[in-house]
XYZ file of C-alpha atoms in Angstrom:
627
model
C 15.692 -14.284 27.970
C 13.066 -16.738 27.652
C 12.042 -17.949 24.001
C 8.380 -16.433 23.657
C 5.883 -17.631 21.880
C 6.329 -14.704 19.150
C 10.600 -15.919 19.124
C 9.192 -19.874 18.790
C 7.008 -18.239 15.613
C 10.526 -16.798 14.115
C 13.203 -19.309 15.441
C 11.196 -22.004 13.417
C 11.703 -19.905 9.495
C 14.834 -20.820 8.779
C 17.905 -22.303 10.361
C 19.754 -18.792 10.158
C 17.604 -16.819 12.058
C 18.172 -17.771 15.053
C 22.062 -17.578 15.009
C 21.739 -13.505 12.645
C 19.400 -13.058 16.124
C 22.427 -12.706 18.319
C 20.945 -15.340 20.558
C 22.495 -15.583 24.173
C 22.353 -19.060 25.401
C 22.848 -18.663 28.682
C 19.763 -15.858 28.604
C 17.605 -19.101 27.431
C 16.521 -20.160 31.007
C 15.969 -16.525 32.429
C 12.022 -14.861 33.462
C 10.615 -12.710 31.378
C 8.100 -9.989 32.782
C 4.637 -8.906 31.362
C 6.091 -5.857 30.659
C 8.796 -6.973 28.369
C 7.101 -9.769 26.787
C 4.417 -7.193 25.904
C 7.543 -4.921 24.052
C 8.476 -7.507 22.397
C 5.163 -8.595 20.819
C 3.784 -5.130 20.318
C 5.266 -5.301 16.855
C 3.936 -8.439 15.792
C 0.516 -7.016 16.560
C 1.615 -4.216 14.861
C 2.035 -5.408 11.615
C -0.385 -8.078 11.477
C -2.754 -5.068 12.059
C -1.420 -4.006 9.285
C -1.111 -6.201 7.147
C -4.820 -6.574 7.181
C -5.225 -2.954 6.918
C -3.732 -3.201 3.096
C -3.428 -6.201 1.429
C -0.331 -8.396 0.242
C -0.255 -6.612 -2.699
C -0.586 -3.570 -2.294
C 2.940 -1.861 -3.509
C 2.822 0.959 -0.448
C 3.496 -1.801 2.080
C 6.372 -0.907 3.443
C 8.653 -1.281 7.029
C 7.085 -1.268 10.271
C 8.371 1.739 12.264
C 8.232 2.819 15.549
C 5.502 6.012 14.574
C 3.506 3.509 12.968
C 3.655 1.191 16.563
C 2.370 4.366 18.677
C 0.288 5.460 16.239
C -2.121 1.908 15.669
C -1.102 0.614 18.794
C -4.164 1.883 20.837
C -6.545 -0.074 17.860
C -5.008 -3.436 18.780
C -5.681 -2.578 22.611
C -9.026 -1.924 22.064
C -9.812 -5.037 20.503
C -8.395 -7.100 23.398
C -10.723 -5.049 25.250
C -13.730 -5.651 24.083
C -13.202 -8.985 23.270
C -12.910 -9.579 27.070
C -15.856 -7.151 27.554
C -17.908 -9.366 25.071
C -16.595 -12.827 26.696
C -19.113 -13.158 29.332
C -21.974 -12.935 27.032
C -21.001 -16.360 25.429
C -18.278 -17.961 28.367
C -19.055 -18.902 31.723
C -16.630 -18.290 34.559
C -13.986 -15.234 35.499
C -11.733 -13.560 32.697
C -8.546 -11.946 33.242
C -7.406 -9.886 30.590
C -5.642 -6.360 30.325
C -8.095 -3.810 31.301
C -8.861 -5.700 34.395
C -5.272 -6.565 35.533
C -2.057 -6.276 35.037
C -1.065 -9.332 35.793
C -1.746 -11.144 32.971
C -2.447 -14.645 33.418
C 1.597 -16.897 32.164
C 2.346 -20.358 31.334
C 6.006 -21.961 30.774
C 7.448 -24.367 30.611
C 11.812 -25.967 30.528
C 12.961 -28.440 27.993
C 16.784 -28.492 27.743
C 17.503 -26.296 29.490
C 15.301 -23.921 27.544
C 12.404 -22.040 28.987
C 9.100 -21.691 27.103
C 6.690 -18.992 28.084
C 3.812 -17.105 26.873
C 1.049 -15.457 28.641
C -2.563 -14.962 27.878
C -4.905 -12.427 26.645
C -7.799 -13.949 28.038
C -8.171 -16.121 30.258
C -11.307 -17.785 31.515
C -11.332 -19.682 34.167
C -14.059 -21.548 34.719
C -15.888 -24.598 37.286
C -13.724 -27.623 36.045
C -10.679 -25.979 34.001
C -10.488 -23.264 32.450
C -10.402 -21.568 28.339
C -8.191 -19.110 26.793
C -8.960 -16.785 24.022
C -6.268 -15.222 21.828
C -7.459 -11.998 20.332
C -6.528 -11.133 16.987
C -7.027 -7.535 15.193
C -8.145 -9.754 11.629
C -12.039 -10.212 10.869
C -13.779 -13.304 10.821
C -13.688 -13.124 7.121
C -10.040 -14.936 6.908
C -11.956 -17.899 8.885
C -15.411 -17.367 7.440
C -13.829 -17.015 3.889
C -12.745 -20.449 3.628
C -15.560 -23.107 1.578
C -17.308 -23.664 -0.931
C -18.514 -20.513 -3.216
C -21.845 -20.136 -4.633
C -24.605 -18.235 -5.297
C -27.594 -17.167 -3.521
C -31.174 -17.057 -4.893
C -30.232 -13.706 -6.301
C -27.237 -14.684 -8.410
C -24.824 -12.946 -5.677
C -21.721 -15.561 -5.099
C -21.447 -16.164 -1.400
C -19.304 -18.676 0.838
C -20.486 -21.662 2.366
C -17.654 -21.930 5.281
C -16.341 -24.775 7.007
C -16.755 -23.073 10.634
C -20.557 -21.766 10.856
C -22.205 -20.637 14.320
C -23.249 -22.572 17.332
C -26.475 -21.841 19.252
C -23.819 -20.386 21.733
C -23.159 -17.695 19.212
C -19.760 -18.850 18.682
C -18.092 -20.432 15.457
C -17.396 -24.131 14.827
C -16.487 -25.970 12.196
C -18.750 -28.570 10.282
C -17.806 -31.828 12.098
C -18.403 -30.250 15.394
C -21.553 -28.836 14.988
C -24.936 -31.572 14.660
C -25.282 -30.979 10.780
C -24.435 -32.774 7.779
C -21.302 -31.216 5.648
C -23.335 -32.647 2.807
C -25.414 -29.568 3.572
C -22.926 -27.660 2.659
C -19.990 -28.957 0.384
C -18.788 -32.169 -1.016
C -17.580 -33.943 2.194
C -13.548 -34.644 0.949
C -14.003 -30.400 -0.328
C -14.363 -29.852 3.432
C -11.066 -31.635 4.693
C -9.713 -30.108 1.020
C -10.045 -26.389 3.170
C -9.391 -27.110 6.180
C -6.213 -28.115 5.001
C -5.337 -24.223 4.583
C -5.705 -23.769 8.295
C -2.670 -25.900 9.511
C -0.281 -24.062 6.650
C 1.509 -21.532 9.095
C 2.520 -19.034 6.505
C -1.106 -18.816 4.963
C -2.973 -15.316 6.451
C -5.812 -17.966 8.034
C -2.988 -20.359 9.097
C -0.907 -18.048 10.745
C -3.090 -17.124 13.339
C -3.957 -21.231 14.243
C -0.792 -21.765 14.047
C -0.160 -18.959 16.576
C -2.428 -20.854 19.187
C -1.689 -23.988 18.369
C 2.325 -23.163 19.969
C 1.056 -21.190 22.426
C -1.301 -24.333 23.805
C 2.019 -26.777 23.241
C 3.426 -24.239 26.041
C -0.087 -24.206 28.070
C 0.120 -28.195 27.999
C 3.840 -28.652 29.074
C 3.602 -26.205 31.965
C 0.152 -28.249 33.328
C 2.116 -31.659 32.790
C 5.435 -29.931 34.472
C 3.332 -29.264 37.752
C 1.446 -32.980 37.806
C -1.892 -31.151 36.398
C -2.689 -33.230 33.118
C -5.729 -33.806 34.274
C -6.800 -30.349 33.108
C -5.503 -29.913 29.476
C -8.644 -31.882 27.719
C -11.079 -30.210 30.023
C -9.446 -26.590 28.071
C -10.564 -25.304 25.314
C -8.818 -22.975 22.749
C -10.048 -19.400 20.746
C -9.660 -16.996 18.772
C -11.415 -13.816 19.056
C -11.663 -11.570 16.273
C -13.802 -8.555 14.589
C -16.990 -8.957 12.978
C -16.639 -8.024 9.410
C -20.636 -8.183 9.188
C -20.443 -5.742 12.403
C -22.397 -2.189 11.256
C -21.606 0.670 13.959
C -24.731 2.357 15.170
C -23.118 6.142 15.174
C -23.818 5.902 19.407
C -20.995 7.653 21.191
C -20.400 7.779 25.514
C -17.287 10.268 26.712
C -16.753 10.846 23.080
C -15.440 7.442 22.194
C -17.621 4.973 20.219
C -19.993 2.436 21.886
C -20.168 -0.647 20.186
C -23.459 -2.226 21.023
C -25.061 -4.971 19.594
C -26.171 -4.230 15.502
C -28.606 -3.564 14.243
C -29.044 -7.156 12.480
C -28.007 -9.190 16.380
C -24.518 -9.039 15.593
C -22.036 -7.913 18.209
C -18.437 -6.221 17.231
C -16.124 -9.362 18.291
C -17.064 -13.426 17.101
C -15.281 -15.997 18.723
C -14.348 -19.591 16.934
C -13.412 -22.131 18.846
C -10.093 -23.807 17.636
C -9.267 -26.668 20.011
C -9.480 -30.167 18.041
C -7.641 -27.973 15.053
C -5.384 -26.796 17.876
C -4.907 -30.377 18.839
C -3.908 -31.347 15.868
C -1.279 -29.228 15.607
C 0.934 -29.996 19.011
C 2.759 -32.911 16.910
C 3.797 -30.007 13.782
C 4.888 -27.647 17.062
C 7.078 -30.407 18.571
C 9.040 -31.269 15.543
C 9.458 -27.321 14.828
C 10.515 -27.212 18.884
C 13.100 -29.741 18.017
C 14.364 -28.389 15.202
C 14.614 -24.979 16.905
C 16.579 -26.611 19.471
C 18.746 -27.715 17.290
C 18.860 -24.601 15.732
C 20.309 -22.789 18.657
C 22.983 -25.818 19.669
C 24.039 -25.488 16.339
C 24.031 -21.927 15.717
C 25.530 -20.938 12.182
C 24.954 -17.550 10.281
C 26.328 -19.619 6.567
C 23.239 -18.940 4.267
C 20.572 -20.979 3.511
C 17.929 -20.802 0.650
C 15.612 -18.526 0.632
C 11.547 -19.421 0.214
C 8.771 -18.702 1.411
C 9.517 -18.823 4.737
C 11.377 -15.422 4.084
C 7.678 -13.341 3.835
C 8.458 -11.546 0.951
C 6.184 -8.838 0.410
C 4.009 -9.118 3.661
C 4.070 -7.378 7.193
C 5.088 -9.538 8.489
C 8.120 -9.867 6.458
C 11.345 -11.901 8.297
C 13.431 -9.076 9.617
C 16.666 -10.213 8.308
C 15.589 -10.302 4.858
C 17.721 -7.463 3.646
C 20.756 -9.829 4.731
C 19.461 -13.566 3.466
C 18.513 -10.831 -0.032
C 21.146 -9.104 -0.385
C 22.363 -11.178 -4.012
C 18.437 -10.675 -5.211
C 17.840 -6.966 -7.004
C 15.754 -4.473 -5.910
C 14.759 -4.060 -10.231
C 13.920 -6.675 -12.271
C 15.120 -9.827 -10.209
C 13.269 -12.769 -11.300
C 10.854 -11.700 -8.289
C 9.479 -9.193 -10.525
C 7.771 -11.596 -13.139
C 4.109 -10.687 -13.162
C 2.355 -14.178 -11.496
C 6.304 -16.064 -10.864
C 4.657 -16.651 -7.833
C 2.562 -19.835 -9.885
C 6.326 -20.883 -10.979
C 7.158 -21.166 -15.133
C 6.890 -23.814 -17.491
C 9.002 -24.987 -20.823
C 7.172 -25.872 -23.572
C 7.222 -29.546 -23.013
C 5.145 -29.087 -19.473
C 8.425 -29.044 -17.447
C 7.462 -26.754 -14.223
C 10.141 -24.849 -12.815
C 9.317 -23.115 -9.284
C 10.598 -19.485 -8.044
C 12.728 -20.474 -5.005
C 14.202 -23.003 -7.174
C 15.469 -20.824 -9.056
C 16.376 -18.623 -7.345
C 18.931 -21.644 -5.651
C 19.881 -22.531 -9.043
C 21.415 -18.688 -9.241
C 18.791 -17.765 -11.453
C 18.105 -14.360 -9.671
C 17.511 -11.670 -12.711
C 14.413 -11.188 -15.022
C 17.134 -11.759 -17.780
C 18.340 -14.560 -16.564
C 15.675 -17.056 -17.178
C 15.378 -18.979 -20.467
C 12.964 -17.285 -22.424
C 11.189 -20.734 -23.047
C 10.169 -21.085 -19.689
C 8.319 -17.791 -19.974
C 4.814 -19.691 -20.408
C 3.064 -16.676 -20.024
C 2.945 -13.997 -22.773
C 2.902 -10.963 -20.428
C 6.629 -12.337 -18.909
C 7.801 -12.553 -22.860
C 7.381 -9.225 -23.088
C 8.745 -7.727 -19.679
C 12.093 -9.609 -20.541
C 12.414 -8.235 -24.226
C 11.431 -4.690 -23.008
C 14.755 -5.111 -20.586
C 16.884 -7.273 -22.827
C 16.187 -4.996 -26.120
C 15.721 -1.605 -23.727
C 12.498 -1.060 -25.492
C 9.237 -1.007 -23.832
C 5.988 -2.811 -25.439
C 3.684 -0.964 -26.906
C 0.458 -1.007 -28.440
C -0.671 1.981 -29.796
C -4.173 0.911 -31.375
C -5.463 -0.069 -27.872
C -4.163 2.972 -26.115
C -5.490 4.966 -28.730
C -8.809 3.382 -28.492
C -8.701 3.252 -25.075
C -8.318 7.051 -24.913
C -11.142 7.801 -27.432
C -13.281 6.739 -24.870
C -12.581 9.513 -21.774
C -15.013 12.727 -22.879
C -14.419 15.829 -21.521
C -14.545 17.795 -18.574
C -12.485 14.925 -16.500
C -12.611 15.510 -13.078
C -8.981 13.538 -12.483
C -10.011 11.826 -8.971
C -7.847 10.222 -6.093
C -9.624 9.295 -2.559
C -7.001 8.828 0.343
C -8.699 7.104 3.565
C -8.282 5.559 7.056
C -9.613 1.536 7.333
C -9.566 1.384 10.823
C -9.531 -1.663 13.126
C -12.979 -0.693 14.779
C -15.401 1.809 12.812
C -15.177 5.197 13.664
C -18.555 6.918 12.456
C -22.049 6.174 11.642
C -22.763 2.681 8.782
C -19.137 1.874 9.431
C -17.422 -0.925 9.389
C -14.382 -2.994 10.947
C -11.705 -2.114 8.104
C -14.363 -0.156 6.419
C -11.749 2.307 4.066
C -13.388 5.277 5.846
C -12.491 8.820 3.064
C -10.751 11.626 4.628
C -9.919 13.232 2.223
C -9.714 13.672 -1.939
C -7.977 15.265 -4.603
C -9.290 16.724 -7.851
C -7.611 18.131 -10.838
C -10.562 19.589 -13.194
C -9.243 19.345 -16.818
C -11.627 21.328 -18.776
C -10.291 20.799 -22.283
C -7.417 17.989 -23.974
C -4.431 18.904 -22.135
C -5.796 22.197 -20.547
C -5.063 22.158 -16.237
C -3.232 23.760 -13.884
C -1.762 21.971 -10.897
C -2.770 24.809 -8.480
C -5.527 27.218 -9.867
C -6.943 24.057 -11.278
C -6.373 21.858 -8.541
C -9.304 21.360 -5.481
C -9.492 19.392 -2.229
C -10.819 18.259 1.164
C -9.055 17.054 4.085
C -10.252 15.769 7.096
C -8.870 18.874 9.573
C -9.527 16.250 12.684
C -10.794 13.364 13.591
C -14.695 14.450 13.062
C -17.117 12.435 11.264
C -16.105 15.490 8.462
C -17.692 12.995 6.164
C -20.446 15.259 4.832
C -18.841 17.304 4.485
C -16.497 15.857 2.286
C -18.927 14.580 0.156
C -21.010 18.044 -0.334
C -17.574 19.776 -1.557
C -17.226 16.480 -3.876
C -20.848 16.635 -5.562
C -19.811 20.677 -5.766
C -16.552 20.252 -7.685
C -18.159 17.928 -10.090
C -20.403 18.238 -12.588
C -22.472 15.759 -12.922
C -25.011 17.531 -15.303
C -22.503 18.723 -18.278
C -21.190 15.196 -18.511
C -17.809 14.288 -18.859
C -15.314 12.163 -17.346
C -14.278 11.174 -13.182
C -10.691 9.991 -14.490
C -9.084 7.495 -11.110
C -6.307 4.239 -11.126
C -8.406 1.342 -9.775
C -11.416 2.144 -10.136
C -12.494 -1.086 -8.153
C -11.074 1.467 -5.025
C -13.334 4.473 -5.549
C -16.294 2.900 -7.506
C -16.485 0.870 -4.164
C -16.366 3.845 -1.461
C -18.359 6.262 -3.652
C -21.314 2.960 -3.320
C -20.648 3.119 0.262
C -21.393 6.400 1.138
C -24.080 6.798 -1.121
C -25.625 4.178 1.165
C -24.665 6.613 4.123
C -25.580 9.227 2.750
C -29.109 9.487 1.174
C -29.518 12.766 0.721
C -26.218 12.707 -1.690
C -26.862 9.762 -3.261
C -28.546 10.147 -6.710
C -25.251 12.593 -7.249
C -22.412 10.420 -6.034
C -24.003 6.957 -7.780
C -23.969 9.626 -10.785
C -20.245 10.616 -10.157
C -19.495 6.860 -10.180
C -21.223 6.235 -13.568
C -18.796 8.755 -14.858
C -15.166 6.811 -14.288
C -12.944 5.569 -16.396
C -10.031 4.027 -15.184
C -6.816 4.808 -16.446
C -5.410 1.871 -15.907
C -6.951 0.278 -18.000
C -4.829 1.917 -21.038
C -1.637 1.716 -18.733
C -2.400 -1.802 -18.370
C -5.877 -3.363 -19.875
C -8.865 -4.162 -19.034
C -10.455 -7.583 -20.975
C -13.656 -6.485 -21.307
C -13.498 -3.003 -22.489
C -10.976 -4.038 -25.405
C -13.493 -7.130 -26.393
C -16.149 -5.152 -26.712
C -14.196 -2.335 -28.868
C -13.310 -5.427 -31.333
C -10.445 -7.091 -29.867
C -9.607 -10.947 -30.253
C -9.391 -12.705 -26.171
C -6.142 -12.169 -26.259
C -4.939 -9.033 -27.360
C -7.794 -7.566 -25.438
C -6.506 -9.096 -21.696
C -2.447 -8.674 -22.827
C -0.805 -5.458 -21.648
C -0.916 -1.621 -23.257
C 2.198 -0.614 -22.714
C 5.089 -2.208 -20.379
C 8.642 -0.217 -19.429
C 11.880 -1.976 -17.979
C 11.304 0.959 -15.726
C 8.061 -0.447 -14.110
C 9.778 -3.684 -12.624
C 6.513 -5.905 -12.855
C 3.911 -2.912 -11.539
C 1.717 -0.804 -13.202
C 1.644 1.184 -9.623
C 1.111 5.248 -10.864
C 4.116 6.033 -8.985
C 6.057 3.423 -11.352
C 4.580 5.643 -14.556
C 4.886 8.979 -13.432
C 8.514 9.515 -13.722
C 8.384 7.698 -17.039
C 6.302 10.304 -18.771
C 7.118 13.601 -16.609
C 10.645 15.125 -15.117
C 8.545 14.111 -11.400
C 8.451 11.239 -9.173
C 7.675 10.589 -5.456
C 11.210 10.194 -4.275
C 11.925 12.363 -1.861
C 7.955 13.362 -0.358
C 7.984 13.333 2.784
C 4.667 11.350 2.430
C 5.515 9.320 -0.252
C 2.596 6.216 -0.134
C -0.799 5.288 1.028
C 0.575 4.228 4.232
C 2.290 6.657 5.530
C -0.590 8.828 4.500
C -3.041 7.057 6.426
C -0.404 7.400 9.618
C -0.018 10.896 9.554
C -3.438 11.009 9.422
C -3.513 9.407 11.979
C -1.212 11.263 14.220
C -3.511 14.554 13.947
C -5.010 14.653 17.161
C -1.595 14.322 19.004
C -0.031 17.165 16.949
C 0.469 20.591 17.876
C -0.808 23.076 15.708
C 2.536 23.601 14.029
C 3.437 20.232 13.517
C -0.407 19.356 12.433
C 0.085 22.412 9.762
C 3.086 20.731 8.489
C 1.893 16.869 8.654
C -1.774 18.319 6.918
C 0.417 20.409 3.946
C 2.727 17.704 2.746
C -0.882 15.197 3.164
C -2.943 17.636 0.923
C 1.480 17.742 -1.487
C 1.412 14.006 -1.574
C -2.610 13.805 -3.152
C -2.531 16.346 -5.106
C 0.431 14.373 -6.558
C -1.929 11.565 -7.217
C -4.200 13.242 -9.134
C -1.245 15.096 -11.474
C -0.060 12.353 -11.500
C -2.787 11.260 -13.806
C -2.914 13.945 -15.743
C 0.550 13.676 -16.320
C 0.700 9.938 -17.590
C -2.505 10.497 -20.339
C -0.897 13.663 -21.269
C 2.283 11.448 -22.133
C 0.578 8.675 -23.416
C -1.353 10.775 -26.003
C 2.234 11.915 -26.942
C 3.958 8.739 -26.803
C 1.673 7.043 -29.653
C 0.749 10.656 -31.611
C -2.664 11.218 -31.009
C -4.471 14.432 -30.770
C -7.361 14.864 -29.685
């Protein structure tokens, strides 16, 4: 088959990809139908979608499976349709996109016996030429977050972005607007920030490269069809979800009606990437020549692994397991905390991570100790080599002393939908659909079943108020105590969001928020907490406990087996992404399937809060602490 845009991006990863893909040269000149093209692109769309739903450092990122595609694709398609429906508000002319016709506009050209092909999300035909609008289910934060961080008049941080909205409501680079760049940032800084857009593996640059490849194919199509006169008249845009848009809660035929919000925001924003993609064309041409060379010289021989493998991203290369087969799953050099910054020896010589791997340093114990310029990495290596956990008993004890009874072990499960579903939500709001609560009324006295309380939304109706009511009923804020969570920023943010949405429960929810203590303060550390307790800065920021089986992670899933005989392995729903996908399938399940999935979700969330109880109890035992 022809080389599609997605093929092109993947084939240019490294010399080995094409050979591993078992590419048949004789098919490189064939025609690809829209149906075949979209099927091929869907997996990439959903990988990107999941990448926006869960950040790259999230321990719950998993391989994208057919189930995920089936569940998430309607949301991506809805974003595409909304972008198409809103386009006439910002652009003149006629529009062709998936909601209107199955025959989306396509472009292709042939070079050296190879056909290059792309279909267009939104084709906007104008009087003199046309515009290309590529839709991505990411948010404006991806681009408005590029720039100089400053403080507003109230002392709050904000970003003076390299993109600003023009009079027509479309976002442009500062240099393309009638403004002084120096009013926003230093001019040299502006061009430094702009370079981020030319890094194809960067989350922001990735989409720009995608659009640039599309532009490259379109322009070559026009040249081969004697339509070069149109090239300079074409504009190229990215359409993305508006991170500032707040849904007003209106529905039509049981579907959200995304009207302009009370602040004048539309659900979709458009970014003019015409000049950037033009600057990208020479780079794309070099990439095309590389791809053709890889095709002509198919070599399956191993090549050095690198950033292009996109390890720990949802867009990870599908052949990573083959190329990384020599890298241990646990305690490799990649499991050193902050290893992406590289390492330095005592003379200040820097060693990049992938260079070390190329030199055969792949296990955690392989790296010379004098390369470990971060004390935390020395602790990691010693815990592994000496088979003895690191423990700062005094810090752990002082941390535990901050906890008062009763303890409410609390955990939320959320669905970060690309499009807001309920009143007051934004795009990708972490919408709480479940909580689990174990109440430990006095030290080490808690029954896994009898002292467990939960709420799980049983359908996709707006059940947030019911959830809030139950949570406020179970947590007695008047009697004091501690709400124990794992990674407090998440629960605190959700509680603040719910308090703003439901003012009648605001006082109670904010009180629950005030009662929060993070168990990770004890397992890992929290500098501000321990500095206030009298520790110096160095000891305060160093973690309190580290076992070789953590393999560089402080996830509750890694701690549970260290302090109990329990594990998440073998659970049907065993991580946050699987929980989110399970909840997303509710409307499609029959009664038997629903009851089964519902119960598995209850079991998973219950495991999270029970894990906190077990870990806290285990830490007390480890340091000999008695309440």
